[in-house]
Each structure stands twice: as structure tokens, then as C-alpha cells.
PDB file of C-alpha atoms and ligand atoms in Angstrom:
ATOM      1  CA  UNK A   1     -17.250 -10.303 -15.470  1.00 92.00           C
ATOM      2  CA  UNK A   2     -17.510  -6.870 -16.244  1.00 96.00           C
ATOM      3  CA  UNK A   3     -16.074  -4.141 -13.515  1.00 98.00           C
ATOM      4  CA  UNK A   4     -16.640  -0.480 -14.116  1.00 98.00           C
ATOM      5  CA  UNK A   5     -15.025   2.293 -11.744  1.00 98.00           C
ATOM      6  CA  UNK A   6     -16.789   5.848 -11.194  1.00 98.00           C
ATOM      7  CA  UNK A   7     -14.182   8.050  -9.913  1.00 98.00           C
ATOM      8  CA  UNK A   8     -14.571  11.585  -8.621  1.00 96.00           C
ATOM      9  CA  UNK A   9     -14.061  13.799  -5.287  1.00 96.00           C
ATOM     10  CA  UNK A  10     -17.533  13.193  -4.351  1.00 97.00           C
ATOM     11  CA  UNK A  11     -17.235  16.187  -1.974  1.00 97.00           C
ATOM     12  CA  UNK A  12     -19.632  15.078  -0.219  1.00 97.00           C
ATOM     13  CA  UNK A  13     -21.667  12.298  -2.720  1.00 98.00           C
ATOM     14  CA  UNK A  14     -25.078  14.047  -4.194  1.00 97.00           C
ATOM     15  CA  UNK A  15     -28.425  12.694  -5.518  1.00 96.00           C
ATOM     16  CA  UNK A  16     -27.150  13.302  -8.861  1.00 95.00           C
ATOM     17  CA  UNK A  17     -23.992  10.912  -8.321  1.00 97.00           C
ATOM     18  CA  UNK A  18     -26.028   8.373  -6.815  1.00 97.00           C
ATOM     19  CA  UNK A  19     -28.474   8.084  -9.438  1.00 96.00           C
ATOM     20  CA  UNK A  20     -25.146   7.671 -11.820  1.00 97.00           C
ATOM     21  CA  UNK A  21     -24.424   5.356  -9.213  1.00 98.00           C
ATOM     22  CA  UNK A  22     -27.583   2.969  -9.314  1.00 97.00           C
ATOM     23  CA  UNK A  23     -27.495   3.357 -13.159  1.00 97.00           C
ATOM     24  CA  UNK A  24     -23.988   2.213 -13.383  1.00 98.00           C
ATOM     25  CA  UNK A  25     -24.712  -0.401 -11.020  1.00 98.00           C
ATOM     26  CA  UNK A  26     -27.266  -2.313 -12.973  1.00 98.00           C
ATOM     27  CA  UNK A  27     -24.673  -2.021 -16.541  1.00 97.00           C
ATOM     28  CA  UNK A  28     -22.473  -3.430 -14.748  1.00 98.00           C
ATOM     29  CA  UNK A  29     -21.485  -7.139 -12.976  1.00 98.00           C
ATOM     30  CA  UNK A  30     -19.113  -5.059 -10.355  1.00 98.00           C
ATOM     31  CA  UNK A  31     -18.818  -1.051 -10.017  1.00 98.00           C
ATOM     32  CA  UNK A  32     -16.093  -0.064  -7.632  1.00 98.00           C
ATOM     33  CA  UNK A  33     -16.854   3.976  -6.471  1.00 98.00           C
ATOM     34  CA  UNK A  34     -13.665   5.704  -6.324  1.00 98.00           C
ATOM     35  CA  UNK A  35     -13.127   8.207  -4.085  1.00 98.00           C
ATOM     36  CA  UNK A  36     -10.242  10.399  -6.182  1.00 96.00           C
ATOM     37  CA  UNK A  37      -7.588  11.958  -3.808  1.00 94.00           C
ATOM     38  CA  UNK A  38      -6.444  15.227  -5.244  1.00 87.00           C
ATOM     39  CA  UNK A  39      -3.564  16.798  -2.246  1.00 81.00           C
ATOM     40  CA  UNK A  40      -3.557  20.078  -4.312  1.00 85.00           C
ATOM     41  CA  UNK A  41      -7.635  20.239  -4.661  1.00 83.00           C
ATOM     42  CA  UNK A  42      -9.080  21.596  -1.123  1.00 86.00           C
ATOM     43  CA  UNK A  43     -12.124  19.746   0.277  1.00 91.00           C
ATOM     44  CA  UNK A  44     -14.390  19.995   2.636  1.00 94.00           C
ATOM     45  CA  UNK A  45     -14.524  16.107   4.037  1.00 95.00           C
ATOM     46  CA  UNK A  46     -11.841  13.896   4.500  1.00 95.00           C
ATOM     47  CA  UNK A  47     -11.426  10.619   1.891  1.00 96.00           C
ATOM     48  CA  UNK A  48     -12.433   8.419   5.260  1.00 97.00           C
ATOM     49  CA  UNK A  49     -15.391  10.355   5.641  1.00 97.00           C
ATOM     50  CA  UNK A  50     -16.390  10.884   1.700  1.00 98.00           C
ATOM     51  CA  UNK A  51     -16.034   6.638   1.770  1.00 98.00           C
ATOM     52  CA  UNK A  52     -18.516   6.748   4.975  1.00 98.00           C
ATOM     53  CA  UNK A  53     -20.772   8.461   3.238  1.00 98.00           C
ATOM     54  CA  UNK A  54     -20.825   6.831  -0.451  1.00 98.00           C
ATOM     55  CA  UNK A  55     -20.731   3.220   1.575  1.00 98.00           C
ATOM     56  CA  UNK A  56     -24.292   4.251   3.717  1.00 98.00           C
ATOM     57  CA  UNK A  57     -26.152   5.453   0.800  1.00 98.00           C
ATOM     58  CA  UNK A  58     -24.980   2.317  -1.230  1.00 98.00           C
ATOM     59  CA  UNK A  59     -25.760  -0.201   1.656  1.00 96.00           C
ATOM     60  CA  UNK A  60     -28.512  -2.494  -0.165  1.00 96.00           C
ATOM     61  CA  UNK A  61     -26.689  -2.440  -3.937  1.00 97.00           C
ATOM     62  CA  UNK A  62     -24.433  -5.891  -3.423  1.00 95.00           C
ATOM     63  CA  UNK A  63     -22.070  -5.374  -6.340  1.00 97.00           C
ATOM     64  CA  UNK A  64     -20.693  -2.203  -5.582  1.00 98.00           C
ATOM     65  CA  UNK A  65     -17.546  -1.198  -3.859  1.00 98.00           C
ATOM     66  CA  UNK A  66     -15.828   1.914  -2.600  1.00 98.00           C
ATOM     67  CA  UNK A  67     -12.862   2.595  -2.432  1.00 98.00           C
ATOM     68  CA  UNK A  68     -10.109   5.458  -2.227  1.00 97.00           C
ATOM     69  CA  UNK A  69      -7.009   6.342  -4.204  1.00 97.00           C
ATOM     70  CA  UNK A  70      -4.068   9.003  -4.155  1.00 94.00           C
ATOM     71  CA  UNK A  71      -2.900   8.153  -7.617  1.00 94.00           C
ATOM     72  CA  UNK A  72      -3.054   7.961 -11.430  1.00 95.00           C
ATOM     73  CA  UNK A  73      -6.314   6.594 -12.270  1.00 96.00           C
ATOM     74  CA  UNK A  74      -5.482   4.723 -15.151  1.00 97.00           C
ATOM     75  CA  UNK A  75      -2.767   3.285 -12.259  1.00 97.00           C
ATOM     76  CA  UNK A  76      -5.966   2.217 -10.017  1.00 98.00           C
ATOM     77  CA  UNK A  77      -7.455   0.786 -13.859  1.00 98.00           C
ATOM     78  CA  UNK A  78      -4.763  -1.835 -13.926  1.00 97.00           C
ATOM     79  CA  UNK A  79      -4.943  -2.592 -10.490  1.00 97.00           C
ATOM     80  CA  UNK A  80      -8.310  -3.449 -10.459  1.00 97.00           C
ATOM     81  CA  UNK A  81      -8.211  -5.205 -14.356  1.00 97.00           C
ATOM     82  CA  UNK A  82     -11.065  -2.976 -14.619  1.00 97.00           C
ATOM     83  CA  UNK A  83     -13.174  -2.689 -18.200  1.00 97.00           C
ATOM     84  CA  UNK A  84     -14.834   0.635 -18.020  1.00 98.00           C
ATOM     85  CA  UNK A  85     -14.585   3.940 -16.605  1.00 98.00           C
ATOM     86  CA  UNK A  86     -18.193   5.583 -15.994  1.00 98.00           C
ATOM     87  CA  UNK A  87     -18.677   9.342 -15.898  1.00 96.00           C
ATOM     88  CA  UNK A  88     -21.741  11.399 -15.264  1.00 95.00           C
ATOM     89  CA  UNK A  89     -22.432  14.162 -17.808  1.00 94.00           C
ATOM     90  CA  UNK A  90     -24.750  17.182 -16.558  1.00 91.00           C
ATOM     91  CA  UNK A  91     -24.026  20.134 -19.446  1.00 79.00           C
ATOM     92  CA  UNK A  92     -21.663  21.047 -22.273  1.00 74.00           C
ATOM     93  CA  UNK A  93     -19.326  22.425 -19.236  1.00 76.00           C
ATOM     94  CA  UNK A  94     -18.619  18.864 -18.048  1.00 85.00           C
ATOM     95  CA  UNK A  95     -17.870  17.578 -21.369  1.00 89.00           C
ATOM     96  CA  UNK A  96     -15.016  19.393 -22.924  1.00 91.00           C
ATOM     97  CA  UNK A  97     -13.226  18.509 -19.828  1.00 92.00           C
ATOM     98  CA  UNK A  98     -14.321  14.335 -19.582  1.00 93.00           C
ATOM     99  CA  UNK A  99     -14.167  14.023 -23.353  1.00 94.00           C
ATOM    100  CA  UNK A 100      -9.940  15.219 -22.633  1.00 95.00           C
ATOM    101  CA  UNK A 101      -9.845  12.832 -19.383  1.00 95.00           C
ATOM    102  CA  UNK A 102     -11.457  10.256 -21.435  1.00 97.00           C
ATOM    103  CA  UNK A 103      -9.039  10.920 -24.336  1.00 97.00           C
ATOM    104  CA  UNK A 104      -5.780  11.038 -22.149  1.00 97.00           C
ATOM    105  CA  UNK A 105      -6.764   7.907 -20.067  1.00 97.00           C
ATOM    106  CA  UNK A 106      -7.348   5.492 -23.463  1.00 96.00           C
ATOM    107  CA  UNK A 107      -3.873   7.104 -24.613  1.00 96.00           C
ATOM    108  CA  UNK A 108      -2.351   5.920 -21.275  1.00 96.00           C
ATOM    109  CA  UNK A 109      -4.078   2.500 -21.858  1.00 94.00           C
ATOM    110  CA  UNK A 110      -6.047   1.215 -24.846  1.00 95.00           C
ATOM    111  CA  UNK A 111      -8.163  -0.631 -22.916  1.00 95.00           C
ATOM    112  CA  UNK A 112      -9.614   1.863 -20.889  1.00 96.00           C
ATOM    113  CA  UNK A 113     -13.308   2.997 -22.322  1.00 97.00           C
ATOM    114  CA  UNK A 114     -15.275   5.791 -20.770  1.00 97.00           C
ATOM    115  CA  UNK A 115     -19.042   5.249 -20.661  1.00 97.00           C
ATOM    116  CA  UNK A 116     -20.613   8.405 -20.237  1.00 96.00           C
ATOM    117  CA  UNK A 117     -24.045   8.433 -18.194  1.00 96.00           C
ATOM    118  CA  UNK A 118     -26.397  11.583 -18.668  1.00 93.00           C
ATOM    119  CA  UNK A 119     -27.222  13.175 -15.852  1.00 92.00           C
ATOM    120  CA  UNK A 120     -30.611  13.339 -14.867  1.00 89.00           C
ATOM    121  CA  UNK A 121     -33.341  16.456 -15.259  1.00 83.00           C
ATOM    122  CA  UNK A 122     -32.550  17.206 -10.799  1.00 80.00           C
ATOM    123  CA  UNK A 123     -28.577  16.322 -11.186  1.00 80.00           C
ATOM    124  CA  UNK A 124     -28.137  18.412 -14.445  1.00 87.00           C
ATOM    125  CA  UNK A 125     -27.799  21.643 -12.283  1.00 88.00           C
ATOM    126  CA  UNK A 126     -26.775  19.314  -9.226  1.00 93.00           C
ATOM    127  CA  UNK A 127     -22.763  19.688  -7.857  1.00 94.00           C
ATOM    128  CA  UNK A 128     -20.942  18.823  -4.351  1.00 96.00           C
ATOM    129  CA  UNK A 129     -19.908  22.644  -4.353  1.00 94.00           C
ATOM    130  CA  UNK A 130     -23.717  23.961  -4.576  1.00 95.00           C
ATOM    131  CA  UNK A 131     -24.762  21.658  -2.125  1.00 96.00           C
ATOM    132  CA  UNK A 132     -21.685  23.286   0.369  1.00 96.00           C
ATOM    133  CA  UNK A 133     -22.907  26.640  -0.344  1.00 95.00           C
ATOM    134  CA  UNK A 134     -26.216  26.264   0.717  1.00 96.00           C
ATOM    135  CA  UNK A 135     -25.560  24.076   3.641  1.00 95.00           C
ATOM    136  CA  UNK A 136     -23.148  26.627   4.692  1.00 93.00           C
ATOM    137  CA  UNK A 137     -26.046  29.508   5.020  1.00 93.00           C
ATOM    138  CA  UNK A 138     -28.113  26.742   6.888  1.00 93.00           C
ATOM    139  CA  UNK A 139     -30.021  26.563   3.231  1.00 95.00           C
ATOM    140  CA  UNK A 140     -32.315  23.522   2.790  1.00 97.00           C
ATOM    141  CA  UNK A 141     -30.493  20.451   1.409  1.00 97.00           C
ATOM    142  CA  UNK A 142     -32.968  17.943   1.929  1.00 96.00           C
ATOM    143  CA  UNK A 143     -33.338  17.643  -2.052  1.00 95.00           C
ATOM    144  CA  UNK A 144     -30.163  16.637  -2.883  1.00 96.00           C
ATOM    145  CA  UNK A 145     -28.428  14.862  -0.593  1.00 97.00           C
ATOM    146  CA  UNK A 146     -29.131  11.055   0.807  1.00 97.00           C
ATOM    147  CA  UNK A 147     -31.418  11.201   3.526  1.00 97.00           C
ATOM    148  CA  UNK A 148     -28.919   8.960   5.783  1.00 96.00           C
ATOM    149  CA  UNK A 149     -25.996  11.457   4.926  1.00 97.00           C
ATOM    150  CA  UNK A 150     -27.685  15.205   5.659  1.00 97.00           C
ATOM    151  CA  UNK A 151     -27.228  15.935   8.845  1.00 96.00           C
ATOM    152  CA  UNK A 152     -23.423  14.698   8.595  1.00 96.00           C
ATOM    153  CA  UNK A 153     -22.804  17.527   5.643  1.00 97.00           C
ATOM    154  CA  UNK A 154     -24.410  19.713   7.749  1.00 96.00           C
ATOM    155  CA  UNK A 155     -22.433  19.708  10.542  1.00 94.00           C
ATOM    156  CA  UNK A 156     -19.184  18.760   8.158  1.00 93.00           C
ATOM    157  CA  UNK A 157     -19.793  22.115   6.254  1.00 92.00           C
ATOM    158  CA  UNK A 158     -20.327  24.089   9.449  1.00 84.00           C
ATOM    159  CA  UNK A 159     -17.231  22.592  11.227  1.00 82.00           C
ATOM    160  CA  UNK A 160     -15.055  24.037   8.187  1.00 74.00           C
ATOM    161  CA  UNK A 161     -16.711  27.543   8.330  1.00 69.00           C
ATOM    162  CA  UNK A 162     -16.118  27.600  12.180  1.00 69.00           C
ATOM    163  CA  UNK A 163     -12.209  26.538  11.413  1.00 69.00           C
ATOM    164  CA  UNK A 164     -11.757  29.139   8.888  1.00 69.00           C
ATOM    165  CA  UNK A 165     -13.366  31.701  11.743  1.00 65.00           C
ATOM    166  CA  UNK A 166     -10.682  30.666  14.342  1.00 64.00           C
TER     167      UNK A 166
HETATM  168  P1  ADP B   1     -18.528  17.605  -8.552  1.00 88.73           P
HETATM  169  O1  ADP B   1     -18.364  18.349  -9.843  1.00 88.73           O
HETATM  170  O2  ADP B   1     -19.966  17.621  -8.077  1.00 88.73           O
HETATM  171  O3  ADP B   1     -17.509  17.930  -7.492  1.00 88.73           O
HETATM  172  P2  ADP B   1     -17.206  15.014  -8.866  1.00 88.73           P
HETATM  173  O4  ADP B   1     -15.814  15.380  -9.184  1.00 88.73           O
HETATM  174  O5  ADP B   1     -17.393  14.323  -7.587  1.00 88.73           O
HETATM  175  O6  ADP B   1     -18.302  16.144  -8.953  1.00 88.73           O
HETATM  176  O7  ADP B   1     -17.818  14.182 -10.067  1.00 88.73           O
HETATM  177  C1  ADP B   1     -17.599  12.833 -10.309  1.00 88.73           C
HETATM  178  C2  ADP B   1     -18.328  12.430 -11.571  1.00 88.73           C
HETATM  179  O8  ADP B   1     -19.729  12.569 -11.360  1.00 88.73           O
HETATM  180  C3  ADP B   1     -18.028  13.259 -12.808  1.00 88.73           C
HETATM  181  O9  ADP B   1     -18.117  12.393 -13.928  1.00 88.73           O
HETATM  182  C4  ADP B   1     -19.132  14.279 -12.839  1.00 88.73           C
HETATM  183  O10 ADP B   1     -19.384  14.758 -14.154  1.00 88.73           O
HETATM  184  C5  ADP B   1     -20.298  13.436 -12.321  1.00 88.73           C
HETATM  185  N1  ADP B   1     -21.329  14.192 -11.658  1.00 88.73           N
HETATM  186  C6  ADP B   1     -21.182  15.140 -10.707  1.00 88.73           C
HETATM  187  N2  ADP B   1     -22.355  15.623 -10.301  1.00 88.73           N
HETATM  188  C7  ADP B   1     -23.306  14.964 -11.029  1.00 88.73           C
HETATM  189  C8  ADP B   1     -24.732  15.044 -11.120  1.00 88.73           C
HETATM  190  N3  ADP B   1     -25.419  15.903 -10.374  1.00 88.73           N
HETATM  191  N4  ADP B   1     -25.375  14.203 -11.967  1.00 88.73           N
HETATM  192  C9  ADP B   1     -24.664  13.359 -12.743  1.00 88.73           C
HETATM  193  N5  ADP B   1     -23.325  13.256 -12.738  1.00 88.73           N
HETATM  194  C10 ADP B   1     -22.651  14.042 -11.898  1.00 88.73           C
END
């Protein structure tokens, strides 16, 4: 049994990661979608809610799981007796910095490979922080978001614009 884990802040979960998603899904006997808990990154949606989303929009694939962490992700590797660590690749920009991760984690432990997924031709420009800046000038997200998660961004984008207001 092979188990892959696809970490990331998914802040909030796009298209693009959930075509990664069904991709890595179908590789794979068990993918586990980790939500990555960074207290020194700011971000727009709670971990609880940033699960919420990432379990609705993954409701009919049976062999995936999601999950949160506040630690080392090579820690969470271990844990799990995981195989493989999936990334999604959109540009040149993202890979300098996953080739590093990639190189650090197998340093930390051999085991852990790093499957890189390319992006699709929609999720190569696609990232959680464009999708917040056009939800937060009422912009039309409808394109790259889940269906069953748009109106929840919506309002989860405006609610931080009205606390930075107050
Ligand atoms: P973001 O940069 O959108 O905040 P995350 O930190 O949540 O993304 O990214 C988690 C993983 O998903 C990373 O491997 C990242 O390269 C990949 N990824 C992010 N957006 C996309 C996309 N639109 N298409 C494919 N992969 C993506």
C-alpha cells in the first residue's frame, strides 16, 4: 500500500490544487491532504475551516484523507509511514523553492521522495492569494474555486477585510 501526502496552506483550496488532488489520488492507494500550519505565516481561514473546505470538494474520492499539522513535515512523514510526498509545480518560481524542500526533506529522511505533479494550463497562473484578491474586490471567482466552497471564501475574505476595518 502506497500513501502519498500533499501538504500546503491551501488558503483556501483552488481548482488548481484539486486537480493535483484527483491526479494524486488515482497514483496513489491512499493520499492524505495536509493542511500545513505555519503560526508565523498569516492566513485568511482557520486550519478547521481550510479542512472543511478540502473535505467537501473531496467528498466522492474514497481514498483520500485530510488532515492538519503544526509541525515538521518530515515529523507528520513518519507518523503516517508515508512513501511519497506530492507537490504541484505551476512555473520556474515554484521550483527553485520545492526542488530545496524536496532536497532538505530526503536529507531529514532517505525515504522521503517528492513526486512533482505539473500544474495544469488554468492552475499554472492559479494561487490561494489571487483568488483572495479578487474575492476581496467582489471580483468573479467562479473559475477557480469548487463550486460547493465559493460562497464560503466569499464571505471568509470579506469577514477579514471588515476586521482589519474595525
Ligand atoms: P499557494 O501558493 O496557492 O498558497 P499552497 O502552499 O497551498 O499554495 O500549495 C501547496 C502545493 O500545491 C504546492 O506544491 C504548490 O506548488 C501547489 N499548488 C498551488 N497552487 C497550484 C495550482 N494552481 N496548480 C497546481 N499546483 C498548485
Amino acid at each position: 500500500m502506497r500513501t502519498a501526502i500533499y501538504p500546503g496552506s491551501f488558503d483556501p483550496v483552488t481548482c488548481g490544487h484539486l486537480d493535483i488532488i484527483k491526479r494524486a489520488a488515482r497514483l496513489f492507494d491512499k493520499l492524505i491532504v495536509l493542511v500545513s500550519v505555519n503560526p508565523t505565516k498569516a492566513s485568511c481561514f482557520t486550519p478547521e475551516e481550510r479542512v472543511d473546505f478540502i473535505k467537501r470538494v473531496t467528498v466522492n474520492i474514497p481514498n483520500i484523507e485530510v488532515d492538519s499539522y503544526d509541525g515538521l513535515l518530515i515529523d507528520y512523514f513518519n507518523l503516517k509511514k508515508a512513501d511519497v510526498i506530492v507537490k504541484g509545480l505551476r512555473a520556474m518560481s515554484d521550483f527553485e523553492y520545492e526542488f530545496q524542500m524536496a532536497l532538505v526533506n530526503k536529507d531529514l529522511c532517505y525515504k522521503a521522495e517528492t513526486v512533482f505533479l505539473c500544474a495544469d494550463v488554468v492552475g499554472t497562473f492559479l494561487s490561494s492569494s489571487m483568488v483572495k484578491q479578487i474575492a476581496l474586490f467582489d471580483g468573479d471567482i467562479s473559475s477557480y474555486v469548487p463550486l460547493e466552497i465559493e460562497r464560503d471564501i466569499m464571505k471568509g475574505v470579506k469577514r477579514l477585510k471588515k476586521s482589519e476595518k474595525d
